[in-house]
Coordinates of C-alpha atoms in Angstrom, one line a residue:
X108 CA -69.0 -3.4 -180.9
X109 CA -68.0 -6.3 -178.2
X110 CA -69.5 -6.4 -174.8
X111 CA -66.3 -5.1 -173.1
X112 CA -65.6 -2.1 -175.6
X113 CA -69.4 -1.2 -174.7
X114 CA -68.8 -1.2 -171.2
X115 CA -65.6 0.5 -171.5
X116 CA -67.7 3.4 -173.3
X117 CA -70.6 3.2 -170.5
X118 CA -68.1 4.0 -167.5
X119 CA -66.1 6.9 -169.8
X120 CA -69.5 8.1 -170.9
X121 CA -69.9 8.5 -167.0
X122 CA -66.4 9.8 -166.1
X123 CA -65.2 12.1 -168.7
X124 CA -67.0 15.2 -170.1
X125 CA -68.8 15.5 -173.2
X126 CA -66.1 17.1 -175.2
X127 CA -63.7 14.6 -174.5
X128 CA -65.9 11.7 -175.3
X129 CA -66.3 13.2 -178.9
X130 CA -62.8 14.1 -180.0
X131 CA -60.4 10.7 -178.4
X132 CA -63.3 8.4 -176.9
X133 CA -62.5 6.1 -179.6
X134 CA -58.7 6.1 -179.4
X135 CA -59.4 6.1 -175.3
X136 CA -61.3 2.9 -175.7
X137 CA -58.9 1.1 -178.0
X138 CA -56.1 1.5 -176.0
X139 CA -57.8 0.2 -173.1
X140 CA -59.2 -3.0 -175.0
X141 CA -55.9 -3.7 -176.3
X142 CA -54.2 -3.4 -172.8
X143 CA -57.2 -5.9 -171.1
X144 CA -56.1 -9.4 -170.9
X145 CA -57.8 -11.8 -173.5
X146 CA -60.9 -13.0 -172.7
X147 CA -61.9 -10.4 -170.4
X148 CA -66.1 -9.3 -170.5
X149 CA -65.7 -6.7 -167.7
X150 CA -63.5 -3.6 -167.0
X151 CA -61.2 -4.8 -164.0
X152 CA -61.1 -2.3 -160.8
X153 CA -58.0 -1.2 -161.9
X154 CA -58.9 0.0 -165.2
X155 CA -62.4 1.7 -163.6
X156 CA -60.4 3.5 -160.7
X157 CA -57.8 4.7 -163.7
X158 CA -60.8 5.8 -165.8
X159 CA -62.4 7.9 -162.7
X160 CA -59.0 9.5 -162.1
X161 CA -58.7 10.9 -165.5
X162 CA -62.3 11.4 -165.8
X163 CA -61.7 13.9 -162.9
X164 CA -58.4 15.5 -163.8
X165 CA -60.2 16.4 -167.1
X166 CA -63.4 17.7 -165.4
X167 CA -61.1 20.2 -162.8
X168 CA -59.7 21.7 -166.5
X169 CA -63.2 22.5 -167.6
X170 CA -65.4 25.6 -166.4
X171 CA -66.9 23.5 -163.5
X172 CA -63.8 22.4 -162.2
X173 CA -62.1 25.7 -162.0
X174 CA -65.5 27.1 -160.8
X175 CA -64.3 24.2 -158.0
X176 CA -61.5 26.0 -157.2
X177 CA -62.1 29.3 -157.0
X178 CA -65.0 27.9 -154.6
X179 CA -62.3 26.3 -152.7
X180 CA -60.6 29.7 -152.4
X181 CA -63.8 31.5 -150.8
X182 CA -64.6 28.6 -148.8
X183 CA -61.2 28.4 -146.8
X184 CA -61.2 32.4 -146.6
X185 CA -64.7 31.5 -144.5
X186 CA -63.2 28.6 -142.4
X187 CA -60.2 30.6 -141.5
X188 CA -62.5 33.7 -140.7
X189 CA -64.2 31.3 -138.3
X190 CA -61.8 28.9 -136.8
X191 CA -59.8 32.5 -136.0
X192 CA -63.0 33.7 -134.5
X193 CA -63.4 30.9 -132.0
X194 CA -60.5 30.9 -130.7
X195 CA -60.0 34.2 -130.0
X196 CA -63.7 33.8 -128.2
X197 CA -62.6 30.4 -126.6
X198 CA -59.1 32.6 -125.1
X199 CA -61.3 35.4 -124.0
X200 CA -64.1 33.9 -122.1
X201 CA -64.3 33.9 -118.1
X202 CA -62.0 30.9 -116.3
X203 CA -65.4 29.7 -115.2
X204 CA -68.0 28.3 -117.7
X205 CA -71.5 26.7 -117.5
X206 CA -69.8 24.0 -118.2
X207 CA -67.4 23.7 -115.3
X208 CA -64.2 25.3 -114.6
X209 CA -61.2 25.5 -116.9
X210 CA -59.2 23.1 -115.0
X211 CA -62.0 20.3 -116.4
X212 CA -61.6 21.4 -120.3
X213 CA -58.5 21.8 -122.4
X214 CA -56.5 24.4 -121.0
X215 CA -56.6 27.6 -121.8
X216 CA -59.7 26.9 -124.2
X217 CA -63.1 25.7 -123.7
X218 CA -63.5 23.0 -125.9
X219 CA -62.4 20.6 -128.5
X220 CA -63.1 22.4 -131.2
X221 CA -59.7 24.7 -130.6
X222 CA -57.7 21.0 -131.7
X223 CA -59.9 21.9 -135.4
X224 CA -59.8 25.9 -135.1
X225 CA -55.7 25.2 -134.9
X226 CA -56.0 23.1 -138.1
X227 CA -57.5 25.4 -140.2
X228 CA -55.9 28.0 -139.6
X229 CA -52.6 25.8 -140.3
X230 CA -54.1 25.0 -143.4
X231 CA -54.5 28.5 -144.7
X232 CA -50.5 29.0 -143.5
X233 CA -49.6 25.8 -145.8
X234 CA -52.4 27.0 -148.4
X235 CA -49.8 30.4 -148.5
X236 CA -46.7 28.9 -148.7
X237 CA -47.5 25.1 -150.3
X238 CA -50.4 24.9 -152.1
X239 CA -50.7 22.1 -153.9
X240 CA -50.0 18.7 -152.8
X241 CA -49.5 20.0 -149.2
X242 CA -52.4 22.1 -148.5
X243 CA -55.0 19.0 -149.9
X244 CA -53.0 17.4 -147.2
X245 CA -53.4 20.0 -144.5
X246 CA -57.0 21.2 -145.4
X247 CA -58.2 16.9 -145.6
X248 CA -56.7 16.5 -142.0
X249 CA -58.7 19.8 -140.7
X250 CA -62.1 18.5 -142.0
X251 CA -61.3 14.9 -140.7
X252 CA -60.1 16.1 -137.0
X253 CA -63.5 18.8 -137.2
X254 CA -65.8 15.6 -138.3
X255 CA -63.8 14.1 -135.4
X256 CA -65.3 16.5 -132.5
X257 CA -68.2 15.1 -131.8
X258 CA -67.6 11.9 -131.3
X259 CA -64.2 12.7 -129.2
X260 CA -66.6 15.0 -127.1
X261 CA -68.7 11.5 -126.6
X262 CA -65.5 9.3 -125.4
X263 CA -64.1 12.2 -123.7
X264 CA -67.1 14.0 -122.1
X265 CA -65.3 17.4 -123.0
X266 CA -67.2 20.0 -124.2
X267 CA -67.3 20.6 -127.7
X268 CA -68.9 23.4 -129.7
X269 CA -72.5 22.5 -131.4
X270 CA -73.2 20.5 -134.4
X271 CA -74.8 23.8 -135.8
X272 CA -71.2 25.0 -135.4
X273 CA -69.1 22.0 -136.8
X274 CA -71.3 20.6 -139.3
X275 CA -71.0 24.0 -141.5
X276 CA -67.2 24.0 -140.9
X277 CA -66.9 20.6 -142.4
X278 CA -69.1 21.5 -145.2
X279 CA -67.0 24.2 -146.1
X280 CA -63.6 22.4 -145.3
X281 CA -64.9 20.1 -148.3
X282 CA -65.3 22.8 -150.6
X283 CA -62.1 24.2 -149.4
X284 CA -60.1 20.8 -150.8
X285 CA -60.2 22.8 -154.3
X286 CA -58.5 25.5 -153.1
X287 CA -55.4 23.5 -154.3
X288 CA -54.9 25.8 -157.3
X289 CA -51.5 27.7 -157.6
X290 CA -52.7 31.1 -157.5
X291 CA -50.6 34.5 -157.0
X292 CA -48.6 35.0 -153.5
X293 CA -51.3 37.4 -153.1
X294 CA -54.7 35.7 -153.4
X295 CA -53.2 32.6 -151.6
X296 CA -52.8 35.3 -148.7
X297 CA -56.3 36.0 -148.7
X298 CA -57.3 33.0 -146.3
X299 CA -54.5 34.3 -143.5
X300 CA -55.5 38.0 -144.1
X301 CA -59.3 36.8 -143.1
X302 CA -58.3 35.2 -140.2
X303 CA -56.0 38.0 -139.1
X304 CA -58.2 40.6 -139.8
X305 CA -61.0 38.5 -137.4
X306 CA -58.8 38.8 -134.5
X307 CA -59.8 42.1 -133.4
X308 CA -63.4 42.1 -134.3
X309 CA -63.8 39.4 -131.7
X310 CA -61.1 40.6 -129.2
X311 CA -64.0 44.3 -129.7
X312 CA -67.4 42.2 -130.1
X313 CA -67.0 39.8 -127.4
X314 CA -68.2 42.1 -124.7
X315 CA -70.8 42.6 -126.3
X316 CA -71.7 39.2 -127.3
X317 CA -70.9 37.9 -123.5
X318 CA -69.2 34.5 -124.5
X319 CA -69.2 32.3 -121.7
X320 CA -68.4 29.2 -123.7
X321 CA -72.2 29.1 -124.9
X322 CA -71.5 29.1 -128.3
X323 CA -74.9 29.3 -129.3
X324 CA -75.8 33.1 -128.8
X325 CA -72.6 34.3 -131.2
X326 CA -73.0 31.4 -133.6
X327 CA -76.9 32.4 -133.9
X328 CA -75.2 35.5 -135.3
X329 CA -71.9 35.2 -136.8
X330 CA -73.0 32.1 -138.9
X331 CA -76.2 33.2 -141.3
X332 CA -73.8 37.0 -141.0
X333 CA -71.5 34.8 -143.0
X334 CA -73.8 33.2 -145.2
X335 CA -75.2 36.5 -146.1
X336 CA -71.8 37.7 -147.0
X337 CA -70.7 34.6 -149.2
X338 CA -73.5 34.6 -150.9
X339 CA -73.6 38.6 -151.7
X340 CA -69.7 38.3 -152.2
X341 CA -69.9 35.3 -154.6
X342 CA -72.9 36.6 -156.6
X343 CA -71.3 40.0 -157.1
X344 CA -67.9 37.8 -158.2
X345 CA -70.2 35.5 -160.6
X346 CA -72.0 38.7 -162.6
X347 CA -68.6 40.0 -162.8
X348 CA -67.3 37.1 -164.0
X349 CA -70.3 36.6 -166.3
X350 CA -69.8 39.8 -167.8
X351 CA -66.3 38.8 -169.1
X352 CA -67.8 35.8 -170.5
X353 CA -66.2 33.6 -167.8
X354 CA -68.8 31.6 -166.2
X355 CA -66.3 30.1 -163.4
X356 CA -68.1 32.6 -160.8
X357 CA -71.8 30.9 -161.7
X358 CA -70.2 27.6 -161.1
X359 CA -68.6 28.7 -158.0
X360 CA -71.9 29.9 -156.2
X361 CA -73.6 26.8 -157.4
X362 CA -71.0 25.1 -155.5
X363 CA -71.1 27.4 -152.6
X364 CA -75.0 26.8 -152.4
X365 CA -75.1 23.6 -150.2
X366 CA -72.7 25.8 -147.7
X367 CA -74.6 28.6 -147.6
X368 CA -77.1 26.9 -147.0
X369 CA -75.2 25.3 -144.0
X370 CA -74.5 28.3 -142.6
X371 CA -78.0 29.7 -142.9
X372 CA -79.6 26.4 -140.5
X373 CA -80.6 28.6 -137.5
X374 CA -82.8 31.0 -139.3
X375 CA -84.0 28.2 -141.7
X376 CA -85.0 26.1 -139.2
X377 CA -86.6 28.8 -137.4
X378 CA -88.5 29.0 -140.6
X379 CA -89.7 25.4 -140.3
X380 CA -90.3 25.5 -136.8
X381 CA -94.2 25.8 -135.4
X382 CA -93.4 27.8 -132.4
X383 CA -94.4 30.9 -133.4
X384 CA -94.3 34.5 -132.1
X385 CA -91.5 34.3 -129.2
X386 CA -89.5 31.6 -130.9
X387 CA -86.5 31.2 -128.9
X388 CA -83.4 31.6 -130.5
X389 CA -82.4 28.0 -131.3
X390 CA -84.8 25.9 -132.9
X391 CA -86.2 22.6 -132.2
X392 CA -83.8 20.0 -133.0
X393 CA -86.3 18.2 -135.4
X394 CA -86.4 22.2 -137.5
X395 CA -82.6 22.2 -138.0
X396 CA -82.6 18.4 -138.8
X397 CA -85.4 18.9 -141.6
X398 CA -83.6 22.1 -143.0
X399 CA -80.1 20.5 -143.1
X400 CA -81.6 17.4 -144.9
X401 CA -83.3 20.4 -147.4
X402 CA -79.8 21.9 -147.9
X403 CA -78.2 18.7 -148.3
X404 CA -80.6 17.3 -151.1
X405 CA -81.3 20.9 -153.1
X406 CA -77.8 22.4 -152.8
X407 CA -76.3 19.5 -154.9
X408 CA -79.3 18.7 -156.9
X409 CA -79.2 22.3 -158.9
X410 CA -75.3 21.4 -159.3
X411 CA -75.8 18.2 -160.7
X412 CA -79.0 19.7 -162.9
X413 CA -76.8 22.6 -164.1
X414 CA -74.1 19.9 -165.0
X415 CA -76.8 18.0 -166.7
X416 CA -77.4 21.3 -168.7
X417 CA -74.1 21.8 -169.7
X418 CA -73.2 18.2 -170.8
X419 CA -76.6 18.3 -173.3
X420 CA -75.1 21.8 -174.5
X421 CA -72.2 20.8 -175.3
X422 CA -73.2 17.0 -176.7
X423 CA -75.4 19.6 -179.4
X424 CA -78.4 18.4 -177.6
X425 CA -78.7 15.3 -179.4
X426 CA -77.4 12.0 -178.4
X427 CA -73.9 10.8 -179.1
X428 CA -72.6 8.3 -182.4
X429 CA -71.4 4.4 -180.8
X430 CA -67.9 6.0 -181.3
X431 CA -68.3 8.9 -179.6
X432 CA -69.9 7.7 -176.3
X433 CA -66.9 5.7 -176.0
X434 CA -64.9 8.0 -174.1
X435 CA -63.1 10.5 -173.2
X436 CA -59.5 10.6 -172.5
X437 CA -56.4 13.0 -170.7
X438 CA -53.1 10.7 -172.3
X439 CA -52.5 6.9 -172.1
X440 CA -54.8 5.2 -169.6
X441 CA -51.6 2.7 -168.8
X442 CA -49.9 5.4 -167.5
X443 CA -52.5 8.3 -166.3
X444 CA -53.8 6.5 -163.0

C-alpha cells in the first residue's frame, strides 16, 4: 500500500460508516488514487471536503441519521411551540415595562427576540410546504438571527430576552436542521399545529404568569415544563420504536439529550448552586455556566460513545483487513461532492 492510498483509507475510515468501508472501500480508494495527479503524497482539500460530503450523505441513510431527522422533527415542533409562546407574551404585556416604555423597544414587542420568534415560526410554514432544500435554508437563517440577539442587544442597547432563553432555542434550532426529511403533509404540519395550538394557552396563562417583559419568571417555568415533555414524549416514541425493532427513536433521544438538557439549566443549576433553603428562582450565573458546560460535554459524549458502540458492532468487533479500512463510498467521488 502507498502512502497516499493509506491516507486516503485513514480520512474514509473517519468519514464513512463501517459498512461501507467493508463492501466498496477498496473500489472508493482506487478511484480516488487514479483521479489524484501523479506524484501526489497527500489527499488535496478538494478530495477531503468530497470525502466528508459523502461520508455524511451515507451516515444520514443509516439508523443514526434518520434518528437525526426524526430528532429534527421534535425539535422544531419545540422551537415553534416557543417562539409562538413569546410572542404572544411579548404582544400581551402592559405598554410599560421595567425596562422602559414601548416607544424605546421594537414596537409593539418588547424585545429582539420577536425578529427570531418570527423566524421560526417561518420556518415551520416553509418546513410545511418546502421541506427540503428550503426549510435547511429557512431553519439555518432562524438559528443564525437567534445566535445573533445577543450581541445586537449589545450594539443596540435593546432589550433582548436571556441567554437561559436563546441559548436553548439555538440548541434546538441545530437539531431542527434535520428536520429536512420529506415526510407526509401531515407530520410536516406538526410544527405549525404546536405553535397554533400555543396561542391560546398563553393568551389564558399570561394573567396568571404576570409578564411584564421579565422573561425570567415564565421561562423558569415553561422551559424545564418542556424538557420534561421532550424527554417523556421522545422516550415513549423510542420504546415504541424499539419494540418494532427500529431503533431510530433511541438514536433520536440520544440526540435530543444535549437539548434537554438545555432546557433543563434553571433547575440544574439550582442543583449546583450553594445557596440553599430560599434559593431564589434564578441561579447564580457561575451555577448555570457550570451546568451548561455539563450539558454541553455529556450530552454529545454518550452520542459519540453510542456511535462508537455501533461502529465496533457492526465492524464484528474486531479490527478491519488493509482493504477494508480503505473506505467507504456513496457513487463516484469525481462526481459526488
Amino acid at each position: 500500500m502507498t502512502e497516499l492510498e493509506r491516507r486516503y483509507a485513514r480520512w474514509m475510515a473517519l468519514f464513512y460508516p463501517a459498512d461501507d468501508r467493508r463492501k466498496r472501500g477498496s473500489e472508493l480508494v482506487d478511484t480516488y488514487l487514479a483521479l489524484a495527479a501523479p506524484g501526489r503524497r497527500r489527499p488535496s482539500p478538494a478530495d477531503i471536503a468530497d470525502l466528508a460530503a459523502g461520508g455524511l450523505r451515507r451516515r444520514l441513510r443509516t439508523a443514526p441519521g434518520v434518528g437525526f431527522r426524526l430528532a429534527g422533527l421534535l425539535a422544531l415542533t419545540t422551537t415553534s411551540a416557543f417562539a409562538s409562546w413569546w410572542a404572544v407574551l411579548e404582544v400581551l404585556a402592559p405598554r410599560v415595562s421595567p425596562y422602559g416604555p414601548w416607544s424605546a423597544q421594537t414596537g409593539p414587542f418588547l424585545s429582539l427576540g420577536v425578529a427570531a420568534w418570527a423566524l421560526w415560526l417561518l420556518a415551520a410554514v416553509v418546513h410545511a410546504v418546502a421541506p427540503g432544500q428550503w426549510f435547511r435554508r429557512a431553519a439555518l437563517l432562524a438559528v443564525l438571527v437567534t445566535a445573533g440577539v445577543l450581541p445586537a442587544a449589545m450594539l443596540t442597547g435593546i432589550f433582548r430576552p436571556p441567554l437561559s432563553v436563546l441559548l436553548p432555542q439555538v440548541v434546538l434550532g441545530v437539531v431542527a436542521l434535520g428536520a429536512s426529511a420529506r415526510y407526509r403533509w401531515w407530520v410536516r404540519l406538526a410544527p405549525l399545529a404546536a405553535a397554533a395550538l400555543t396561542v391560546p394557552v398563553a393568551v389564558t396563562t399570561e394573567p396568571r404568569l404576570g409578564f411584564n417583559g421579565d422573561y425570567y419568571p415564565s421561562a423558569v417555568l415553561a422551559l424545564p415544563a418542556a424538557a420534561v415533555t421532550l424527554l417523556i414524549g421522545a422516550t415513549l416514541l423510542a420504546l415504541g420504536l424499539a419494540a418494532r425493532h427500529d431503533s431510530r427513536g433511541v438514536w433520536a433521544l440520544l440526540i435530543l439529550l444535549t437539548p434537554i438538557g438545555m432546557l433543563a439549566l434553571n433547575p440544574l443549576g439550582a442543583m449546583l448552586d450553594n445557596a440553599g433553603p430560599g434559593r431564589p428562582i434564578v441561579p447564580e450565573w457561575s451555577s448555570m455556566a457550570a451546568a451548561g458546560v455539563l450539558v454541553a460535554v455529556v450530552g454529545p459524549a454518550l452520542l459519540l460513545l453510542a456511535l462508537a458502540a455501533t461502529g465496533r458492532r457492526s465492524a464484528g468487533g474486531r479490527s478491519l483487513p488493509a482493504e477494508a479500512t480503505h473506505c467507504p463510498t456513496c457513487g463516484a467521488p469525481s462526481n459526488s461532492a
